[in-house]
Structures are given as structure tokens and as C-alpha cells.
Short mmCIF file of C-alpha atoms in Angstrom, two decimals:
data_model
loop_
_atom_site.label_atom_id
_atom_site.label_comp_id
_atom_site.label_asym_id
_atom_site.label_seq_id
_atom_site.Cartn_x
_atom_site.Cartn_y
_atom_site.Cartn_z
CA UNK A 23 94.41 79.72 106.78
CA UNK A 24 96.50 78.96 103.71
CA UNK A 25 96.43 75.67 101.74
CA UNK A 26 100.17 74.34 100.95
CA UNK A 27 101.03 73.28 96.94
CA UNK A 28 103.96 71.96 96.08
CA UNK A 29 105.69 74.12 93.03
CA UNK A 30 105.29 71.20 90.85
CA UNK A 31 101.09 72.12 90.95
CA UNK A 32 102.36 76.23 90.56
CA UNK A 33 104.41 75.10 87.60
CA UNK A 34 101.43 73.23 86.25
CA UNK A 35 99.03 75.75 86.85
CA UNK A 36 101.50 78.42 84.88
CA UNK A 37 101.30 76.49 82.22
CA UNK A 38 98.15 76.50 82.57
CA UNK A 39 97.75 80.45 82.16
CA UNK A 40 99.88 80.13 79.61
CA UNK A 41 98.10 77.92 77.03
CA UNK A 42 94.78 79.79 77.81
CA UNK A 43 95.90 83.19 78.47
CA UNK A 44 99.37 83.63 77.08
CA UNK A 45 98.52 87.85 76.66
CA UNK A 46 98.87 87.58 80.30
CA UNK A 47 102.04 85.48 80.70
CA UNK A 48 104.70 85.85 77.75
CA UNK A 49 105.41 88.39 75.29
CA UNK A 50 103.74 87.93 72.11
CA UNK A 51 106.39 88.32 69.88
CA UNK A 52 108.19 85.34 71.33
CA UNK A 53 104.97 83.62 72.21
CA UNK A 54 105.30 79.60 70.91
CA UNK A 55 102.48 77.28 70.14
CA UNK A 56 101.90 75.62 73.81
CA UNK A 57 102.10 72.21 74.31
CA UNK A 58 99.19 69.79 74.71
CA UNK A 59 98.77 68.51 78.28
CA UNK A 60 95.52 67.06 80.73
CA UNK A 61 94.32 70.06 82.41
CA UNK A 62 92.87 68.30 85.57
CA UNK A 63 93.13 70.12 88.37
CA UNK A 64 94.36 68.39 91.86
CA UNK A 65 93.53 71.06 94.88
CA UNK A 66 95.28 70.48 98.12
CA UNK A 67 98.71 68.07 98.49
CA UNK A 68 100.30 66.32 95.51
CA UNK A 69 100.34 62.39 95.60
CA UNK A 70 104.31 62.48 96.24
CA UNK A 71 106.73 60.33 94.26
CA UNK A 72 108.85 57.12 95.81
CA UNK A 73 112.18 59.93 96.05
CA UNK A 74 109.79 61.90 98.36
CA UNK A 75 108.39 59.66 100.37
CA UNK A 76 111.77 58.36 101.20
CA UNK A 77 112.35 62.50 101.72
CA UNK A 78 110.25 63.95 102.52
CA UNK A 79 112.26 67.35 103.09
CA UNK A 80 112.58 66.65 98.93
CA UNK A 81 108.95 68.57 98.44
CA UNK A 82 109.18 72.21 98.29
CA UNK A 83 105.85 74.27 98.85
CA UNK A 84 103.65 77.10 97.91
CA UNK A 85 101.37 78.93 99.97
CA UNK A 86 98.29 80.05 98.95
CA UNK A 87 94.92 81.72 99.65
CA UNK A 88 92.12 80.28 100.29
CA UNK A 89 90.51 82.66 97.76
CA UNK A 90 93.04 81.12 95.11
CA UNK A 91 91.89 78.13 96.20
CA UNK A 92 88.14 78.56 95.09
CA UNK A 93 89.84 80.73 92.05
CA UNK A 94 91.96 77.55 90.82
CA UNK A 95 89.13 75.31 91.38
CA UNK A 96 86.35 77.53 89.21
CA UNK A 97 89.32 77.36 86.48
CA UNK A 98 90.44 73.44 86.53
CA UNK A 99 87.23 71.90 87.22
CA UNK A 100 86.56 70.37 83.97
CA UNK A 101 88.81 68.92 81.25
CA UNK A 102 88.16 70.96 77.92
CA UNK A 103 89.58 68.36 75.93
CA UNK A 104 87.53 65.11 76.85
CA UNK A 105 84.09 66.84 78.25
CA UNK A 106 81.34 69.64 78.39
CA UNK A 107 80.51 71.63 81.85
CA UNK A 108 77.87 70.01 83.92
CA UNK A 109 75.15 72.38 83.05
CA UNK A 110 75.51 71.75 79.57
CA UNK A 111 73.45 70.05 77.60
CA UNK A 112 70.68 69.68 80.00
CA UNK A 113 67.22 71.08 79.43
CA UNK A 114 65.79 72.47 82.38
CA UNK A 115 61.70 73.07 82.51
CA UNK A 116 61.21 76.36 83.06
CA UNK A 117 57.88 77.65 85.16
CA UNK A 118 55.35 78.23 82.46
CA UNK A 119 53.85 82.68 82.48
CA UNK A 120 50.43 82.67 82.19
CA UNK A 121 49.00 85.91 80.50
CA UNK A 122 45.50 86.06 82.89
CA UNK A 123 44.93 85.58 86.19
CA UNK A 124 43.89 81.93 87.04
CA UNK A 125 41.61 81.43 89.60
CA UNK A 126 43.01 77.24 89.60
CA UNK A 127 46.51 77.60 89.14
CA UNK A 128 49.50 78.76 91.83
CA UNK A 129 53.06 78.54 91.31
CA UNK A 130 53.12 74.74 92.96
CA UNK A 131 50.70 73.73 90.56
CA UNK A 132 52.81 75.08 87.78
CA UNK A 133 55.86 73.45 89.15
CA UNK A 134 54.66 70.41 89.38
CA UNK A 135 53.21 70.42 85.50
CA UNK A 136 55.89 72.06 83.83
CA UNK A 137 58.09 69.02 84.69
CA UNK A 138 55.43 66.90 82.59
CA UNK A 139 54.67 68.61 79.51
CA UNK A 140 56.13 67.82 76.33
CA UNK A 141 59.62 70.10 75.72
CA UNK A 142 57.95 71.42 72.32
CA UNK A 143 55.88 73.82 75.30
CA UNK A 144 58.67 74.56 77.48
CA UNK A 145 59.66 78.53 77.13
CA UNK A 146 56.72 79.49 76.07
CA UNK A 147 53.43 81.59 77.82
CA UNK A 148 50.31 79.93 78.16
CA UNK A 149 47.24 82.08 77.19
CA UNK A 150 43.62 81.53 78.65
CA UNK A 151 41.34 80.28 76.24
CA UNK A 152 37.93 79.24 78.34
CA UNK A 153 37.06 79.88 81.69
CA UNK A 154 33.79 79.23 83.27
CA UNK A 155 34.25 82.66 85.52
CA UNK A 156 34.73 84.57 82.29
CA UNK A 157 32.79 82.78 79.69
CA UNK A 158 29.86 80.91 81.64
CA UNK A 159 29.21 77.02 81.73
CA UNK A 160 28.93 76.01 78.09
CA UNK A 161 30.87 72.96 76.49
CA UNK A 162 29.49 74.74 73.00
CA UNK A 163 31.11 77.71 74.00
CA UNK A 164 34.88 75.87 74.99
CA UNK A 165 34.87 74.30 71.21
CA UNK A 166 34.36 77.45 69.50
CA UNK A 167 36.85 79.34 71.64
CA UNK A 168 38.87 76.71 70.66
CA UNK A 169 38.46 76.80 66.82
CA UNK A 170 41.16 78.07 64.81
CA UNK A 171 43.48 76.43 67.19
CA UNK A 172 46.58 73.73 66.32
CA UNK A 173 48.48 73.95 69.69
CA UNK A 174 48.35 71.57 72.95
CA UNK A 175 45.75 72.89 75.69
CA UNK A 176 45.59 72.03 79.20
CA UNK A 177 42.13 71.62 81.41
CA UNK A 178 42.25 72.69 84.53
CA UNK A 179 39.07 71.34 86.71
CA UNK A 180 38.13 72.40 89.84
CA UNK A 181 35.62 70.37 91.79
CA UNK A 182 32.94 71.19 95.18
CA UNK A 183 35.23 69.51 97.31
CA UNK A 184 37.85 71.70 96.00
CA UNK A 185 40.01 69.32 94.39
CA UNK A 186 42.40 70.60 91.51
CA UNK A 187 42.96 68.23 88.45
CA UNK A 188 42.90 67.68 84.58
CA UNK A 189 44.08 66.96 81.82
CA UNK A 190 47.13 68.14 79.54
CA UNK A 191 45.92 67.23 75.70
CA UNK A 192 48.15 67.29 72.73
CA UNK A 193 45.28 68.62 70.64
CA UNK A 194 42.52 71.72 71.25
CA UNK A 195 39.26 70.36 72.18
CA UNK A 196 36.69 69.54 69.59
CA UNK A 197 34.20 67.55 68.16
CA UNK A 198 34.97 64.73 66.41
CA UNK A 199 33.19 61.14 65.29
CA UNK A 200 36.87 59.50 66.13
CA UNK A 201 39.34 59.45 69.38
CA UNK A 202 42.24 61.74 68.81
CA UNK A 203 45.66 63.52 70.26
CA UNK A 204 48.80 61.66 70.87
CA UNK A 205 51.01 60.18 73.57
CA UNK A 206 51.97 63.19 74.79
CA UNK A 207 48.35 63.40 76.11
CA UNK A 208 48.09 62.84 80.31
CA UNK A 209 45.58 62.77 83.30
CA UNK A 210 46.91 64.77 86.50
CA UNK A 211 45.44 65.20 89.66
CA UNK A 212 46.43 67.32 93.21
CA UNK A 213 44.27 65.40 95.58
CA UNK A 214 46.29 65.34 97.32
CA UNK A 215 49.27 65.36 96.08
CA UNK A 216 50.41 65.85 92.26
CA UNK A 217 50.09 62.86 90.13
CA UNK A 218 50.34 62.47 86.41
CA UNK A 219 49.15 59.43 84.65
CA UNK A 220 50.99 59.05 81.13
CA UNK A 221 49.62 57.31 78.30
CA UNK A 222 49.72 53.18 79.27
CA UNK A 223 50.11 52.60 75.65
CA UNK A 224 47.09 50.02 76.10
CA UNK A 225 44.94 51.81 73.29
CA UNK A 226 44.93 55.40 72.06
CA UNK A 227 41.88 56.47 73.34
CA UNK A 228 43.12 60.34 74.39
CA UNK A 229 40.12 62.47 73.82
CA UNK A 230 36.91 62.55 72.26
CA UNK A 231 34.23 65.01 72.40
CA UNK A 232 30.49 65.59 70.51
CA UNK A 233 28.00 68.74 71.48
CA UNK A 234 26.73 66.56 74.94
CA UNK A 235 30.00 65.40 76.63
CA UNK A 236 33.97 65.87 76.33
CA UNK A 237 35.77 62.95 76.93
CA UNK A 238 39.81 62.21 78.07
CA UNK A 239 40.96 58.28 78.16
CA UNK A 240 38.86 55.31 77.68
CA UNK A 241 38.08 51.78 77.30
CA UNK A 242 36.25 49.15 79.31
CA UNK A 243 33.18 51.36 79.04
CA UNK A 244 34.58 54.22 81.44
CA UNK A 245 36.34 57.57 80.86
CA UNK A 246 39.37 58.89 83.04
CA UNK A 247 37.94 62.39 82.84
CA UNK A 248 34.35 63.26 81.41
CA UNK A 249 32.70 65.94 81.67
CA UNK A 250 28.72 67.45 80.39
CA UNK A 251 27.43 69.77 78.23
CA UNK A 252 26.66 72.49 80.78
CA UNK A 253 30.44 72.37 82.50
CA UNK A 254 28.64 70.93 85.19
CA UNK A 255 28.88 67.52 86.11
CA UNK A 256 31.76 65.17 85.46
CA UNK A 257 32.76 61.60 86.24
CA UNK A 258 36.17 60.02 86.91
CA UNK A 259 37.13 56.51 86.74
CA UNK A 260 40.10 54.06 86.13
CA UNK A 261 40.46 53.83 82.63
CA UNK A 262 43.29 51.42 80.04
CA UNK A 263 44.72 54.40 78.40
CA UNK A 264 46.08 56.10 81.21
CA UNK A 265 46.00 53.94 84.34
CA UNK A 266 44.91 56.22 86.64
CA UNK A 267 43.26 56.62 90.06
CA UNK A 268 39.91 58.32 89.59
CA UNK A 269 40.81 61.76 89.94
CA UNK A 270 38.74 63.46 92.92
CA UNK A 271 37.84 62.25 95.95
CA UNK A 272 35.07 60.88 94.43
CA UNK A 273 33.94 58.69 90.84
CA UNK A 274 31.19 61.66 90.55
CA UNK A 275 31.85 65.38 91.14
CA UNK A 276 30.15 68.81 90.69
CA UNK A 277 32.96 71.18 88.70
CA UNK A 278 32.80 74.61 90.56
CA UNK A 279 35.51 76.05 87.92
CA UNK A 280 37.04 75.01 84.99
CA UNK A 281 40.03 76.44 82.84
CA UNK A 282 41.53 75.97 79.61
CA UNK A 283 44.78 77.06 78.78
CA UNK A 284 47.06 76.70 75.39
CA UNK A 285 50.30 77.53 74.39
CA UNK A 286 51.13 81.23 73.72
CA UNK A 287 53.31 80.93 70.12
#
């Protein structure tokens, strides 16, 4: 079925074709300058004037498609003089490509991350730097694979009650006398569903980590994630910096896998 416009709209929409594609409606030697004029689109009936109301055989009509319809509507529906398209201008977080296999990670985990992590990661692959199926149970063994590296990392635990969390940390892991990383550092858990804790802004306690025990959040005497020497045991409580739940199900777990991943430049 066709949808009526009057041939004041046809007239306007002419004009239309002819300030944005006047090869296609007047002959170029005679072509003029076109006149400014608001390029809003109105699809469907005019608004008619007080002489048409009062006669209403005054409005003369156009039929059209209603393929010209969705045409005239893809054309008109912004204003090029006053704003941008919709989908510009907006940054949208796009599924990080990881270049191994992970045994921790699907694409709903990835999802649900991407939409957290700092936009200085976003575009890029993520490359596997430690993993306890690959490399064996060694926190020795994570800082050295680490060394060498100046790019964020994310830790990806998970535990004997197969519950997936972590950390994302602004800095690669390593030993260090002093707490370091940045605000962009956060605590994330899927147990059951995702979470992410973001820095409270309470103290700047993000990681730490010696040759016995890596260490993510603090204060108050407990640690939001820490984890032992051998990759084996680990420990989750509230902690200031991050505000978070413990993690797991429970304050104490046994890590069955663990994976550390960093930014592919």
C-alpha cells in the first residue's frame, strides 16, 4: 500500500536532490549555488496550514512506495547541518582474539570483560603469557615469563569448585618491595554471574608480589585475590581497594588452572 505526500514534501525533497546531488537534477552549466534550508525529513502527512484545514480539497497529493518510503527516510534522517549520525562518535568494545587456546576463557567470558577494560586495550589480541597447563605451577616461573613486559595482563583463575575469576592489572606481574599499577586495575568474578569490582579509591593498594605470594587489593590485613608460590592455594576476601565480595564460593580455594594473558601490540 502506498503512503500519500502532499507535493509541498515532493518539492522539498527535490530540493533536496538538488543541493546534494545536483549531477542528477539540473544541467551543470546552468547549475546555481543552492540555497540553505533545514533538511529534516517529515514521512507520512504534512501538518496542514489554517487555508487547508478550512479546505481541505486545498491539499494536493503524491503517491508513493513504500520502498521510497524507507529510501526517503535512510536519506532525511539526520540534519547535516546541526548533528553527527547516531553511530558516530561512539566507541564500541570489540570482543578481544586471543592467539592460544584457553582452557578458562569462552566467548561470554570475553564479553563480559571486554566491556571493562581500559579503551587503551580495545582492538587489540591478547597473547598467552603463563599457563599452569603449559608451563607447570610456579609463581617464579609467571614473573620471568613476564619480564621484559610494559603492557596490562589479565589473570584468569580457575578454582576446584570450578569457579572462573581474576584479576585485570594495569601492570605485568612482578616483584616488588612497594604496591603498584593504577586505577585501571579490577577484581572480577563469574560465580555466578560476572562481576567487576573497580578500584574504591580508598587506598592504592593494586598489586604486590615477592618470590612466596602474589598479591591483588589490600588493606585491613586481607587481600582481594592472593595467591602461593606453587600456583596452588589462594585466598579471597573483602578488601578497601576494591570492595569486593570474596571471589569463589569460598574465602579459601585450591586453583586447578590459572592463565595469564597481556595485550598483543
Amino acid at each position: 500500500m502506498g503512503v500519500a505526500y502532499s507535493v509541498g514534501e515532493v518539492d522539498h525533497l527535490y530540493t533536496f536532490f538538488v543541493q546534494w546531488s545536483p549531477d542528477m537534477c539540473t544541467n551543470k552549466s546552468n547549475a546555481k549555488k543552492p540555497p540553505h534550508f533545514d533538511n529534516r525529513c517529515h514521512v507520512g502527512k504534512k501538518g496542514p496550514s489554517s487555508q487547508q484545514l478550512s479546505n481541505p480539497a486545498a491539499t494536493n497529493w503524491a503517491i508513493i512506495t513504500g520502498k521510497d518510503t524507507k529510501r526517503r527516510l535512510s536519506l532525511c534522517s539526520w540534519d547535516s547541518e546541526t548533528e553527527e549520525p547516531e553511530y558516530q562518535g561512539k566507541v564500541h568494545n570489540v570482543l578481544p582474539v586471543l592467539s592460544d587456546y584457553s582452557e578458562l576463557l569462552d566467548d561470554r567470558h570475553l564479553i563480559s570483560l571486554a566491556s571493562h577494560m581500559p579503551d587503551r586495550t580495545q582492538g587489540y589480541g591478547w597473547q598467552l603469557v603463563y599457563s599452569t597447563a603449559v608451563h607447570g605451577s610456579s609463581l617464579k616461573t609467571l614473573y620471568r615469563n613476564m619480564a621484559g613486559l610494559d603492557s596490562p595482563v589479565l589473570l584468569v583463575v580457575k578454582d576446584m569448585q570450578r569457579k572462573v575469576f581474576g584479576a585485570f592489572s594495569s601492570d605485568p606481574f612482578r616483584v616488588s618491595k612497594y604496591c603498584y599499577g593504577t586505577g585501571e586495575t579490577f577484581l572480577f568474578t563469574f560465580n555466578p554471574d560476572f562481576q567487576a569490582y573497580k578500584w574504591s579509591g580508598e587506598n592504592s593498594y593494586f598489586v604486590s608480589g615477592n618470590m612466596e605470594s602474589l598479591h591483588l587489593g589490600g588493606g585491613g590485613g586481607e587481600f582481594g585475590l592472593w595467591i602461593d608460590a606453587d600456583l596452588y592455594r589462594g585466598s579471597s576476601f573483602s578488601c578497601p581497594t576494591f570492595h569486593n565480595a570474596p571471589l569463589s564460593t569460598q574465602t579459601d580455594f585450591i586453583i586447578q588452572d590459572l592463565e595469564v594473558w597481556t595485550v598483543r601490540n
